[in-house]
Tab-separated table of C-alpha atoms in Angstrom:
chain	number	residue	atom	x	y	z
Q	14	UNK	CA	6.735	10.821	-2.805
Q	15	UNK	CA	5.057	7.532	-3.684
Q	16	UNK	CA	1.402	7.991	-4.672
Q	17	UNK	CA	0.677	4.401	-5.822
Q	18	UNK	CA	-2.887	5.209	-6.902
Q	19	UNK	CA	-2.246	5.469	-10.626
Q	20	UNK	CA	-3.001	8.288	-13.048
Q	21	UNK	CA	-5.563	7.834	-15.824
Q	22	UNK	CA	-9.019	6.311	-16.362
Q	23	UNK	CA	-10.100	6.688	-19.992
Q	24	UNK	CA	-7.385	8.656	-21.774
Q	25	UNK	CA	-3.693	9.428	-21.333
Q	26	UNK	CA	-4.414	12.943	-20.112
Q	27	UNK	CA	-7.554	12.692	-17.971
Q	28	UNK	CA	-5.516	12.303	-14.728
Q	29	UNK	CA	-8.586	11.027	-12.870
Q	30	UNK	CA	-6.518	9.207	-10.217
Q	31	UNK	CA	-3.885	11.936	-9.939
Q	32	UNK	CA	-3.312	13.657	-6.536
Q	33	UNK	CA	-4.384	17.015	-8.004
Q	34	UNK	CA	-7.768	15.434	-8.705
Q	35	UNK	CA	-8.097	14.284	-5.080
Q	36	UNK	CA	-7.667	17.420	-3.019
Q	37	UNK	CA	-3.941	18.139	-3.271
Q	38	UNK	CA	-2.678	21.442	-4.691
Q	39	UNK	CA	0.799	20.245	-5.628
Q	40	UNK	CA	2.437	16.909	-6.409
Q	41	UNK	CA	5.969	15.676	-6.932
Q	42	UNK	CA	6.746	11.976	-6.934
Q	43	UNK	CA	5.931	8.519	-8.301
Q	44	UNK	CA	2.353	8.010	-9.500
Q	45	UNK	CA	2.849	4.236	-9.260
Q	46	UNK	CA	4.900	2.177	-6.805
Q	47	UNK	CA	8.546	1.298	-6.346
Q	48	UNK	CA	9.540	-2.018	-7.904
Q	49	UNK	CA	12.746	-3.997	-8.282
Q	50	UNK	CA	12.448	-3.307	-12.014
Q	51	UNK	CA	13.025	0.390	-11.310
Q	52	UNK	CA	16.536	-0.447	-10.133
Q	53	UNK	CA	17.125	-3.080	-12.805
Q	54	UNK	CA	17.917	-5.905	-10.373
Q	55	UNK	CA	18.029	-9.551	-11.419
Q	56	UNK	CA	14.848	-10.317	-9.480
Q	57	UNK	CA	11.873	-8.604	-11.148
Q	58	UNK	CA	9.027	-7.994	-8.715
Q	59	UNK	CA	6.023	-7.042	-10.837
Q	60	UNK	CA	6.902	-9.675	-13.428
Q	61	UNK	CA	7.130	-12.377	-10.794
Q	62	UNK	CA	3.610	-11.764	-9.501
Q	63	UNK	CA	1.841	-11.003	-12.792
Q	64	UNK	CA	3.556	-12.947	-15.577
Q	65	UNK	CA	1.815	-16.238	-14.790
Q	66	UNK	CA	-1.571	-14.494	-14.553
Q	67	UNK	CA	-1.086	-12.643	-17.843
Q	68	UNK	CA	-0.015	-15.826	-19.624
Q	69	UNK	CA	-2.910	-17.883	-18.198
Q	70	UNK	CA	-5.512	-15.388	-19.463
Q	71	UNK	CA	-3.698	-15.173	-22.799
Q	72	UNK	CA	-3.955	-18.966	-23.222
Q	73	UNK	CA	-7.615	-19.049	-22.176
Q	74	UNK	CA	-8.574	-16.288	-24.617
Q	75	UNK	CA	-6.561	-17.765	-27.508
Q	76	UNK	CA	-8.264	-21.133	-26.954
Q	77	UNK	CA	-11.675	-19.419	-26.832
Q	78	UNK	CA	-10.992	-17.488	-30.060
Q	79	UNK	CA	-9.810	-20.659	-31.809
Q	80	UNK	CA	-12.900	-22.581	-30.655
Q	81	UNK	CA	-15.275	-19.809	-31.768
Q	82	UNK	CA	-13.472	-19.459	-35.084
Q	83	UNK	CA	-13.778	-23.165	-35.810
Q	84	UNK	CA	-17.453	-23.077	-34.825
Q	85	UNK	CA	-18.066	-20.074	-37.079
Q	86	UNK	CA	-16.276	-21.508	-40.120
Q	87	UNK	CA	-17.887	-24.940	-39.806
Q	88	UNK	CA	-21.340	-23.575	-38.913
Q	89	UNK	CA	-21.400	-25.684	-35.738
Q	90	UNK	CA	-22.841	-22.752	-33.789
Q	91	UNK	CA	-23.691	-19.140	-34.674
Q	92	UNK	CA	-21.333	-16.454	-33.403
Q	93	UNK	CA	-20.778	-12.881	-34.551
Q	94	UNK	CA	-17.451	-11.809	-35.994
Q	95	UNK	CA	-17.519	-8.807	-33.637
Q	96	UNK	CA	-17.292	-11.123	-30.608
Q	97	UNK	CA	-14.370	-13.064	-32.092
Q	98	UNK	CA	-12.509	-9.849	-32.973
Q	99	UNK	CA	-13.061	-8.326	-29.510
Q	100	UNK	CA	-11.814	-11.491	-27.821
Q	101	UNK	CA	-8.784	-11.570	-30.120
Q	102	UNK	CA	-7.954	-7.948	-29.201
Q	103	UNK	CA	-8.235	-8.789	-25.486
Q	104	UNK	CA	-5.933	-11.759	-26.005
Q	105	UNK	CA	-3.434	-9.541	-27.813
Q	106	UNK	CA	-3.475	-7.004	-24.969
Q	107	UNK	CA	-2.886	-9.729	-22.391
Q	108	UNK	CA	-0.039	-11.079	-24.526
Q	109	UNK	CA	1.515	-7.603	-24.735
Q	110	UNK	CA	1.063	-7.218	-20.951
Q	111	UNK	CA	2.906	-10.508	-20.452
Q	112	UNK	CA	5.634	-9.593	-22.942
Q	113	UNK	CA	6.133	-6.057	-21.605
Q	114	UNK	CA	6.503	-7.343	-18.033
Q	115	UNK	CA	9.859	-8.816	-19.093
Q	116	UNK	CA	11.629	-5.495	-19.524
Q	117	UNK	CA	9.500	-2.470	-20.333
Q	118	UNK	CA	8.240	-1.899	-16.767
Q	119	UNK	CA	11.212	0.294	-15.881
Q	120	UNK	CA	10.733	2.572	-18.897
Q	121	UNK	CA	6.965	2.846	-18.679
Q	122	UNK	CA	6.099	2.711	-14.959
Q	123	UNK	CA	9.161	3.938	-13.035
Q	124	UNK	CA	8.529	7.644	-13.534
Q	125	UNK	CA	8.621	10.928	-11.633
Q	126	UNK	CA	5.993	13.634	-12.084
Q	127	UNK	CA	5.665	17.250	-11.008
Q	128	UNK	CA	1.965	18.057	-10.995
Q	129	UNK	CA	0.716	16.710	-14.369
Q	130	UNK	CA	4.100	16.704	-16.107
Q	131	UNK	CA	6.520	13.792	-16.284
Q	132	UNK	CA	9.996	14.990	-15.286
Q	133	UNK	CA	11.904	11.685	-15.448
Q	134	UNK	CA	11.132	8.554	-17.425
Q	135	UNK	CA	12.656	6.250	-16.348
Q	136	UNK	CA	13.513	7.775	-12.999
Q	137	UNK	CA	17.116	7.969	-11.812
Q	138	UNK	CA	16.980	6.240	-8.428
Q	139	UNK	CA	20.412	7.546	-7.423
Q	140	UNK	CA	19.036	11.099	-7.459
Q	141	UNK	CA	15.444	10.465	-6.403
Q	142	UNK	CA	16.092	10.769	-2.655
Q	143	UNK	CA	17.804	14.162	-2.894
Q	144	UNK	CA	15.232	15.416	-5.427
Q	145	UNK	CA	12.319	14.569	-3.127
Q	146	UNK	CA	13.998	16.100	-0.077
Q	147	UNK	CA	14.694	19.332	-1.976
Q	148	UNK	CA	11.075	19.438	-3.179
Q	149	UNK	CA	9.789	18.957	0.381
Q	150	UNK	CA	12.111	21.669	1.745
Q	151	UNK	CA	11.096	24.027	-1.047
Q	152	UNK	CA	7.409	23.366	-0.329
Q	153	UNK	CA	7.889	24.190	3.369
Q	154	UNK	CA	9.773	27.401	2.547
Q	155	UNK	CA	7.093	28.532	0.078
Q	156	UNK	CA	4.252	27.916	2.510
Q	157	UNK	CA	5.799	28.829	5.879
Q	158	UNK	CA	3.612	31.927	6.306
Q	159	UNK	CA	0.329	30.037	6.084
Q	160	UNK	CA	-1.108	26.700	7.240
Q	161	UNK	CA	0.014	23.810	5.043
Q	162	UNK	CA	-0.251	20.024	4.804
Q	163	UNK	CA	2.855	18.189	3.580
Q	164	UNK	CA	2.285	14.486	2.946
Q	165	UNK	CA	5.666	12.863	2.246
Q	166	UNK	CA	5.541	9.175	1.329
Q	167	UNK	CA	9.158	8.036	1.291
Q	168	UNK	CA	10.559	5.423	-1.082
Q	169	UNK	CA	12.831	4.128	1.680
Q	170	UNK	CA	12.481	0.905	3.696
Q	171	UNK	CA	10.846	-0.639	0.630
Q	172	UNK	CA	12.438	-3.047	-1.809
Q	173	UNK	CA	14.693	-2.611	-3.753
Q	174	UNK	CA	16.087	-0.610	-0.776
Q	175	UNK	CA	17.573	2.374	-2.608
Q	176	UNK	CA	20.493	3.618	-0.501
Q	177	UNK	CA	23.028	6.308	-1.374
Q	178	UNK	CA	26.754	5.599	-1.090
Q	179	UNK	CA	27.000	7.769	2.036
Q	180	UNK	CA	24.944	5.238	4.022
Q	181	UNK	CA	26.054	1.924	2.498
Q	182	UNK	CA	27.682	-0.222	5.183
Q	183	UNK	CA	26.676	2.113	8.036
Q	184	UNK	CA	24.478	-0.450	9.801
Q	185	UNK	CA	25.216	-3.818	11.366
Q	186	UNK	CA	21.967	-5.054	9.818
Q	187	UNK	CA	22.960	-5.083	6.167
Q	188	UNK	CA	21.319	-3.139	3.356
Q	189	UNK	CA	17.967	-2.958	5.148
Q	190	UNK	CA	19.629	-1.390	8.195
Q	191	UNK	CA	21.511	1.051	5.938
Q	192	UNK	CA	18.200	2.023	4.364
Q	193	UNK	CA	16.596	2.608	7.767
Q	194	UNK	CA	19.541	4.765	8.856
Q	195	UNK	CA	19.284	6.897	5.725
Q	196	UNK	CA	15.553	7.352	6.239
Q	197	UNK	CA	16.250	8.383	9.835
Q	198	UNK	CA	18.702	11.013	8.547
Q	199	UNK	CA	16.226	12.210	5.902
Q	200	UNK	CA	13.525	12.817	8.485
Q	201	UNK	CA	15.593	13.969	11.453
Q	202	UNK	CA	18.628	15.741	10.043
Q	203	UNK	CA	16.953	17.210	6.992
Q	204	UNK	CA	13.198	17.722	7.149
Q	205	UNK	CA	12.935	18.467	10.874
Q	206	UNK	CA	15.931	20.784	10.599
Q	207	UNK	CA	14.125	22.680	7.803
Q	208	UNK	CA	11.030	22.975	10.016
Q	209	UNK	CA	13.161	24.310	12.887
Q	210	UNK	CA	15.184	26.674	10.664
Q	211	UNK	CA	12.000	28.246	9.307
Q	212	UNK	CA	10.725	28.911	12.843
Q	213	UNK	CA	7.885	26.395	12.575
Q	214	UNK	CA	8.998	24.044	15.349
Q	215	UNK	CA	6.252	24.862	17.863
Q	216	UNK	CA	3.471	25.333	15.318
Q	217	UNK	CA	3.893	22.165	13.250
Q	218	UNK	CA	2.227	18.832	14.032
Q	219	UNK	CA	4.379	15.978	12.671
Q	220	UNK	CA	3.221	12.375	12.425
Q	221	UNK	CA	5.599	9.610	11.332
Q	222	UNK	CA	4.459	6.035	10.668
Q	223	UNK	CA	4.713	3.074	8.321
Q	224	UNK	CA	1.877	1.704	6.206
Q	225	UNK	CA	2.593	-1.958	7.078
Q	226	UNK	CA	4.982	-4.312	8.839
Q	227	UNK	CA	8.017	-6.043	7.375
Q	228	UNK	CA	7.787	-7.827	4.012
Q	229	UNK	CA	8.961	-11.292	5.055
Q	230	UNK	CA	9.081	-12.821	1.568
Q	231	UNK	CA	11.530	-10.224	0.232
Q	232	UNK	CA	14.903	-11.941	-0.156
Q	233	UNK	CA	18.006	-11.615	-2.289
Q	234	UNK	CA	19.742	-14.961	-2.115
Q	235	UNK	CA	19.848	-15.860	1.585
Q	236	UNK	CA	19.619	-12.233	2.713
Q	237	UNK	CA	16.286	-10.981	4.089
Q	238	UNK	CA	15.442	-7.637	2.490
Q	239	UNK	CA	12.025	-6.758	3.846
Q	240	UNK	CA	12.428	-6.106	7.559
Q	241	UNK	CA	11.722	-7.961	10.780
Q	242	UNK	CA	8.545	-8.013	12.850
Q	243	UNK	CA	9.894	-9.143	16.213
Q	244	UNK	CA	7.494	-11.225	18.293
Q	245	UNK	CA	4.571	-10.542	15.959
Q	246	UNK	CA	3.310	-13.187	13.559
Q	247	UNK	CA	3.135	-12.658	9.799
Q	248	UNK	CA	4.016	-9.633	7.684
Q	249	UNK	CA	3.058	-7.358	4.814
Q	250	UNK	CA	-0.007	-8.330	2.796
Q	251	UNK	CA	-1.249	-10.973	5.255
Q	252	UNK	CA	-4.592	-9.477	6.220
Q	253	UNK	CA	-4.913	-9.726	9.970
Q	254	UNK	CA	-1.706	-11.077	11.499
Q	255	UNK	CA	-0.087	-8.560	13.866
Q	256	UNK	CA	3.262	-8.560	12.039
Q	257	UNK	CA	1.666	-7.068	8.953
Q	258	UNK	CA	-0.424	-4.337	10.557
Q	259	UNK	CA	1.177	-3.345	13.883
Q	260	UNK	CA	3.567	-0.424	13.351
Q	261	UNK	CA	4.700	2.424	15.606
Q	262	UNK	CA	3.426	5.970	15.279
Q	263	UNK	CA	5.729	8.819	16.333
Q	264	UNK	CA	4.356	12.318	16.944
Q	265	UNK	CA	6.157	15.642	17.486
Q	266	UNK	CA	4.590	18.960	18.450
Q	267	UNK	CA	6.833	20.855	20.910
Q	268	UNK	CA	5.031	23.121	23.353
Q	269	UNK	CA	1.736	21.298	22.836
Q	270	UNK	CA	2.468	17.586	23.298
Q	271	UNK	CA	4.845	16.378	26.038
Q	272	UNK	CA	8.096	14.777	24.840
Q	273	UNK	CA	8.935	11.189	25.720
Q	274	UNK	CA	5.361	10.074	26.397
Q	275	UNK	CA	4.486	6.499	25.388
Q	276	UNK	CA	0.858	5.616	24.601
Q	277	UNK	CA	0.062	1.909	24.411
Q	278	UNK	CA	-3.282	2.303	22.654
Q	279	UNK	CA	-4.153	0.940	19.234
Q	280	UNK	CA	-4.966	3.546	16.626
Q	281	UNK	CA	-5.218	3.459	12.842
Q	282	UNK	CA	-3.746	5.303	9.880
Q	283	UNK	CA	-7.394	6.145	9.127
Q	284	UNK	CA	-7.170	8.416	12.185
Q	285	UNK	CA	-4.881	10.825	10.325
Q	286	UNK	CA	-7.761	12.245	8.271
Q	287	UNK	CA	-10.030	13.332	11.176
Q	288	UNK	CA	-6.943	14.482	13.124
Q	289	UNK	CA	-5.860	16.810	10.305
Q	290	UNK	CA	-9.436	18.069	9.863
Q	291	UNK	CA	-9.595	18.721	13.624
Q	292	UNK	CA	-6.294	20.631	13.561
Q	293	UNK	CA	-7.495	22.742	10.644
Q	294	UNK	CA	-10.684	23.689	12.482
Q	295	UNK	CA	-12.931	21.839	10.077
Q	296	UNK	CA	-15.584	19.161	10.427
Q	297	UNK	CA	-15.495	15.664	8.976
Q	298	UNK	CA	-18.235	14.767	6.441
Q	299	UNK	CA	-21.552	13.868	8.023
Q	300	UNK	CA	-23.048	12.093	5.006
Q	301	UNK	CA	-21.071	8.860	5.531
Q	302	UNK	CA	-19.473	6.746	8.257
Q	303	UNK	CA	-15.933	7.942	9.004
Q	304	UNK	CA	-13.937	5.044	10.432
Q	305	UNK	CA	-11.071	7.173	11.805
Q	306	UNK	CA	-11.002	8.993	15.143
Q	307	UNK	CA	-9.111	12.183	15.911
Q	308	UNK	CA	-5.896	11.458	17.807
Q	309	UNK	CA	-5.749	14.805	19.637
Q	310	UNK	CA	-7.638	13.800	22.838
Q	311	UNK	CA	-5.460	10.696	23.216
Q	312	UNK	CA	-2.222	12.608	22.536
Q	313	UNK	CA	-3.143	15.467	24.884
Q	314	UNK	CA	-4.206	13.081	27.648
Q	315	UNK	CA	-7.835	14.198	27.917
Q	316	UNK	CA	-8.844	10.572	27.273
Q	317	UNK	CA	-6.960	7.438	28.263
Q	318	UNK	CA	-8.170	4.993	25.634
Q	319	UNK	CA	-8.433	4.858	21.854
Q	320	UNK	CA	-11.817	5.648	20.342
Q	321	UNK	CA	-11.756	2.320	18.468
Q	322	UNK	CA	-13.751	-0.443	20.130
Q	323	UNK	CA	-13.616	-2.601	16.984
Q	324	UNK	CA	-11.036	-2.556	14.185
Q	325	UNK	CA	-11.610	-4.444	10.941
Q	326	UNK	CA	-8.576	-5.831	9.130
Q	327	UNK	CA	-8.892	-6.470	5.406
Q	328	UNK	CA	-6.756	-8.206	2.823
Q	329	UNK	CA	-7.772	-6.538	-0.437
Q	330	UNK	CA	-11.566	-6.561	-0.482
Q	331	UNK	CA	-11.826	-9.462	1.989
Q	332	UNK	CA	-12.338	-9.151	5.732
Q	333	UNK	CA	-9.740	-11.394	7.384
Q	334	UNK	CA	-9.770	-10.391	11.051
Q	335	UNK	CA	-11.536	-8.249	13.644
Q	336	UNK	CA	-10.075	-6.756	16.826
Q	337	UNK	CA	-12.267	-6.018	19.846
Q	338	UNK	CA	-11.060	-3.824	22.696
Q	339	UNK	CA	-13.435	-4.940	25.434
Q	340	UNK	CA	-13.977	-1.707	27.335
Q	341	UNK	CA	-15.229	-3.138	30.639
Q	342	UNK	CA	-12.300	-5.531	31.109
Q	343	UNK	CA	-9.601	-3.890	28.960
Q	344	UNK	CA	-8.966	-7.222	27.215
Q	345	UNK	CA	-8.091	-7.115	23.515
Q	346	UNK	CA	-9.466	-10.007	21.485
Q	347	UNK	CA	-8.849	-10.777	17.841
Q	348	UNK	CA	-10.841	-13.160	15.659
Q	349	UNK	CA	-9.399	-14.420	12.363
Q	350	UNK	CA	-11.977	-15.480	9.769
Q	351	UNK	CA	-9.337	-16.151	7.102
Q	352	UNK	CA	-5.570	-16.616	7.221
Q	353	UNK	CA	-2.996	-17.141	4.463
Q	354	UNK	CA	-1.657	-20.659	3.943
Q	355	UNK	CA	2.071	-20.377	4.545
Q	356	UNK	CA	4.526	-21.951	2.090
Q	357	UNK	CA	6.371	-23.918	3.437
Q	358	UNK	CA	3.757	-24.708	6.060
Q	359	UNK	CA	5.737	-23.745	9.197
Q	360	UNK	CA	7.684	-20.858	7.642
Q	361	UNK	CA	5.398	-18.024	8.764
Q	362	UNK	CA	5.316	-16.539	5.248
Q	363	UNK	CA	4.372	-17.352	1.633
Q	364	UNK	CA	7.837	-17.880	0.172
Q	365	UNK	CA	6.477	-20.111	-2.594
Q	366	UNK	CA	4.219	-17.328	-3.905
Q	367	UNK	CA	6.302	-14.227	-3.204
Q	368	UNK	CA	3.403	-12.621	-1.325
Q	369	UNK	CA	0.381	-14.114	0.422
Q	370	UNK	CA	-2.946	-14.118	-1.482
Q	371	UNK	CA	-6.151	-12.663	-0.049
Q	372	UNK	CA	-8.546	-15.331	-1.324
Q	373	UNK	CA	-8.787	-18.654	-3.125
Q	374	UNK	CA	-6.752	-21.794	-2.473
Q	375	UNK	CA	-3.996	-19.823	-0.748
Q	376	UNK	CA	-6.308	-18.860	2.133
Q	377	UNK	CA	-7.740	-20.973	4.971
Q	378	UNK	CA	-11.207	-20.026	6.263
Q	379	UNK	CA	-12.118	-20.490	9.936
Q	380	UNK	CA	-15.617	-21.157	11.300
Q	381	UNK	CA	-15.646	-20.641	14.217
Q	382	UNK	CA	-12.901	-18.031	13.858
Q	383	UNK	CA	-9.399	-18.391	15.293
Q	384	UNK	CA	-9.606	-16.385	18.508
Q	385	UNK	CA	-6.653	-14.878	20.370
Q	386	UNK	CA	-6.366	-12.871	23.580
Q	387	UNK	CA	-3.826	-10.258	22.483
Q	388	UNK	CA	-3.532	-8.916	26.020
Q	389	UNK	CA	-1.902	-12.212	27.045
Q	390	UNK	CA	-0.752	-13.589	23.687
Q	391	UNK	CA	0.458	-10.738	21.422
Q	392	UNK	CA	2.376	-13.254	19.261
Q	393	UNK	CA	-0.905	-14.999	18.327
Q	394	UNK	CA	0.706	-18.341	19.091
Q	395	UNK	CA	-2.123	-20.002	21.061
Q	396	UNK	CA	-5.602	-19.949	19.476
Q	397	UNK	CA	-8.387	-20.281	22.014
Q	398	UNK	CA	-11.396	-22.597	21.870
Q	399	UNK	CA	-14.641	-23.109	23.738
Q	400	UNK	CA	-12.848	-25.745	25.828
Q	401	UNK	CA	-9.970	-23.469	26.877
Q	402	UNK	CA	-11.704	-20.065	27.086
Q	403	UNK	CA	-15.014	-19.613	28.991
Q	404	UNK	CA	-15.662	-16.347	27.113
Q	405	UNK	CA	-15.172	-17.917	23.660
Q	406	UNK	CA	-18.834	-18.064	22.563
Q	407	UNK	CA	-19.690	-14.651	24.046
Q	408	UNK	CA	-16.721	-12.955	22.386
Q	409	UNK	CA	-17.211	-14.545	18.947
Q	410	UNK	CA	-20.936	-13.678	19.004
Q	411	UNK	CA	-20.206	-10.037	19.901
Q	412	UNK	CA	-17.574	-9.758	17.170
Q	413	UNK	CA	-19.908	-11.358	14.620
Q	414	UNK	CA	-22.582	-8.778	15.490
Q	415	UNK	CA	-20.024	-5.970	15.059
Q	416	UNK	CA	-19.151	-7.335	11.600
Q	417	UNK	CA	-22.826	-7.316	10.608
Q	418	UNK	CA	-23.167	-3.689	11.750
Q	419	UNK	CA	-19.927	-2.736	10.006
Q	420	UNK	CA	-21.002	-4.248	6.671
Q	421	UNK	CA	-24.172	-2.147	6.676
Q	422	UNK	CA	-21.957	0.950	6.444
Q	423	UNK	CA	-20.107	-0.224	3.319
Q	424	UNK	CA	-20.856	0.816	-0.253
Q	425	UNK	CA	-19.821	-1.779	-2.870
Q	426	UNK	CA	-17.337	-0.565	-5.486
Q	427	UNK	CA	-15.921	-2.235	-8.607
Q	428	UNK	CA	-13.084	-4.704	-7.988
Q	429	UNK	CA	-9.863	-2.860	-8.801
Q	430	UNK	CA	-7.755	-6.001	-9.170
Q	431	UNK	CA	-10.122	-7.933	-11.430
Q	432	UNK	CA	-8.681	-9.723	-14.501
Q	433	UNK	CA	-10.197	-7.026	-16.738
Q	434	UNK	CA	-8.512	-4.235	-14.784
Q	435	UNK	CA	-5.170	-6.011	-15.021
Q	436	UNK	CA	-5.082	-5.689	-18.806
Q	437	UNK	CA	-2.405	-3.246	-19.875
Q	438	UNK	CA	-3.949	-0.342	-21.809
Q	439	UNK	CA	-1.408	1.474	-23.986
Q	440	UNK	CA	-3.771	4.459	-24.431
Q	441	UNK	CA	-3.582	5.112	-20.661
Q	442	UNK	CA	0.203	4.778	-20.396
Q	443	UNK	CA	1.871	8.000	-19.158
Q	444	UNK	CA	4.593	8.913	-21.638
Q	445	UNK	CA	6.746	12.017	-22.041
Q	446	UNK	CA	7.795	11.130	-25.580
Q	447	UNK	CA	6.131	9.462	-28.543
Q	448	UNK	CA	4.758	6.160	-27.288
Q	449	UNK	CA	6.303	3.589	-26.978
Q	450	UNK	CA	9.557	5.598	-26.971
Q	451	UNK	CA	9.081	7.241	-23.572
Q	452	UNK	CA	12.205	8.990	-22.420
Q	453	UNK	CA	12.913	12.330	-20.699
Q	454	UNK	CA	15.055	13.876	-17.981
Q	455	UNK	CA	13.863	17.386	-17.221
Q	456	UNK	CA	15.429	17.247	-13.729
Q	457	UNK	CA	18.939	16.784	-15.123
Q	458	UNK	CA	18.438	19.216	-17.994
Q	459	UNK	CA	17.182	21.880	-15.600
Q	460	UNK	CA	20.204	21.308	-13.360
């Protein structure tokens, strides 16, 4: 399915970010993410968020090159030609990035790969769902006689909401509801049926979850396309608000885990890693801090509470909020150090920007932090203060100490979303033809 971690680092064929270079033995899916451009809708998604940035850096660099050139030719200040040429090349690349965002995204970034080979460029979204299901079923059949890990990251319930004709109009909740119903069929009436048919029902641990809450800013006209978060505030990409990070987890393991059991304990998608290692009889690495906790004791009922006392909620590289499950009282507190500035102000989302930023002018910082008692106020509607909450100072001090301890465990890494890393690099572009004429359809030809 959707990998979304990219492919190359230094050359078109080094595949440094590819799944096969990160522990997986087999890959079929999208190396990038699903965008409106992949469907060819009238509302480009990548272009909307990046075009202004590309053009701003293009203007800045062109102005810098012009200034340096004038200074060089008039001897106002010494500057090497190498610097001017390098800046001019950077400006050209930013210009090409801006220009290509107006139409080439579909042909260059909406691709399907099998292992290291591109099988469709651009991908045919009408066939992608069935192709991925067949791949998953084939993988299960090939590996049914030995332990296997199948990680299937569906393209569904994600704009542009690809839905086959069979499910269009099935739901009372529009295209989003249709998309949810098709995903439900894909998981329940296809993949789980394959597991059962192959006799793996009682020996297969299945975990189903979403990576984030509803994307509130996603609209087509007056129709909301990105889901609904119920009583919870905020949505996708908003750092710490509950609507963006609180999602259900559904587990199936007949004969081992009881059916119908509901566990109201907060866990994390980071818990999947130690859980899988536990199931495989391995041991997690001991040379670093592992933030996840195995889910098995909680699922089997040998413990009653999650192993997470503190959970740290980031937006990009920035810590926005911290959750504290106070063990002695059972109270769940959450402190927000930064929150997105909604546009319009009372809308609960960043409609003016398309998605909320993680830093800069689009974020409000809070000192002391906004504090909520989630046990009593899960909607995060009533921030507490020292005047209204006797525990305010004690709780904020304890959370601040936990943040200090947490930061000691972190190793700084280069900023992935820096302006430099946003430059389009044609020599890294995956292409199954002769660049820039990238076009192939091995799936259809094979059929």
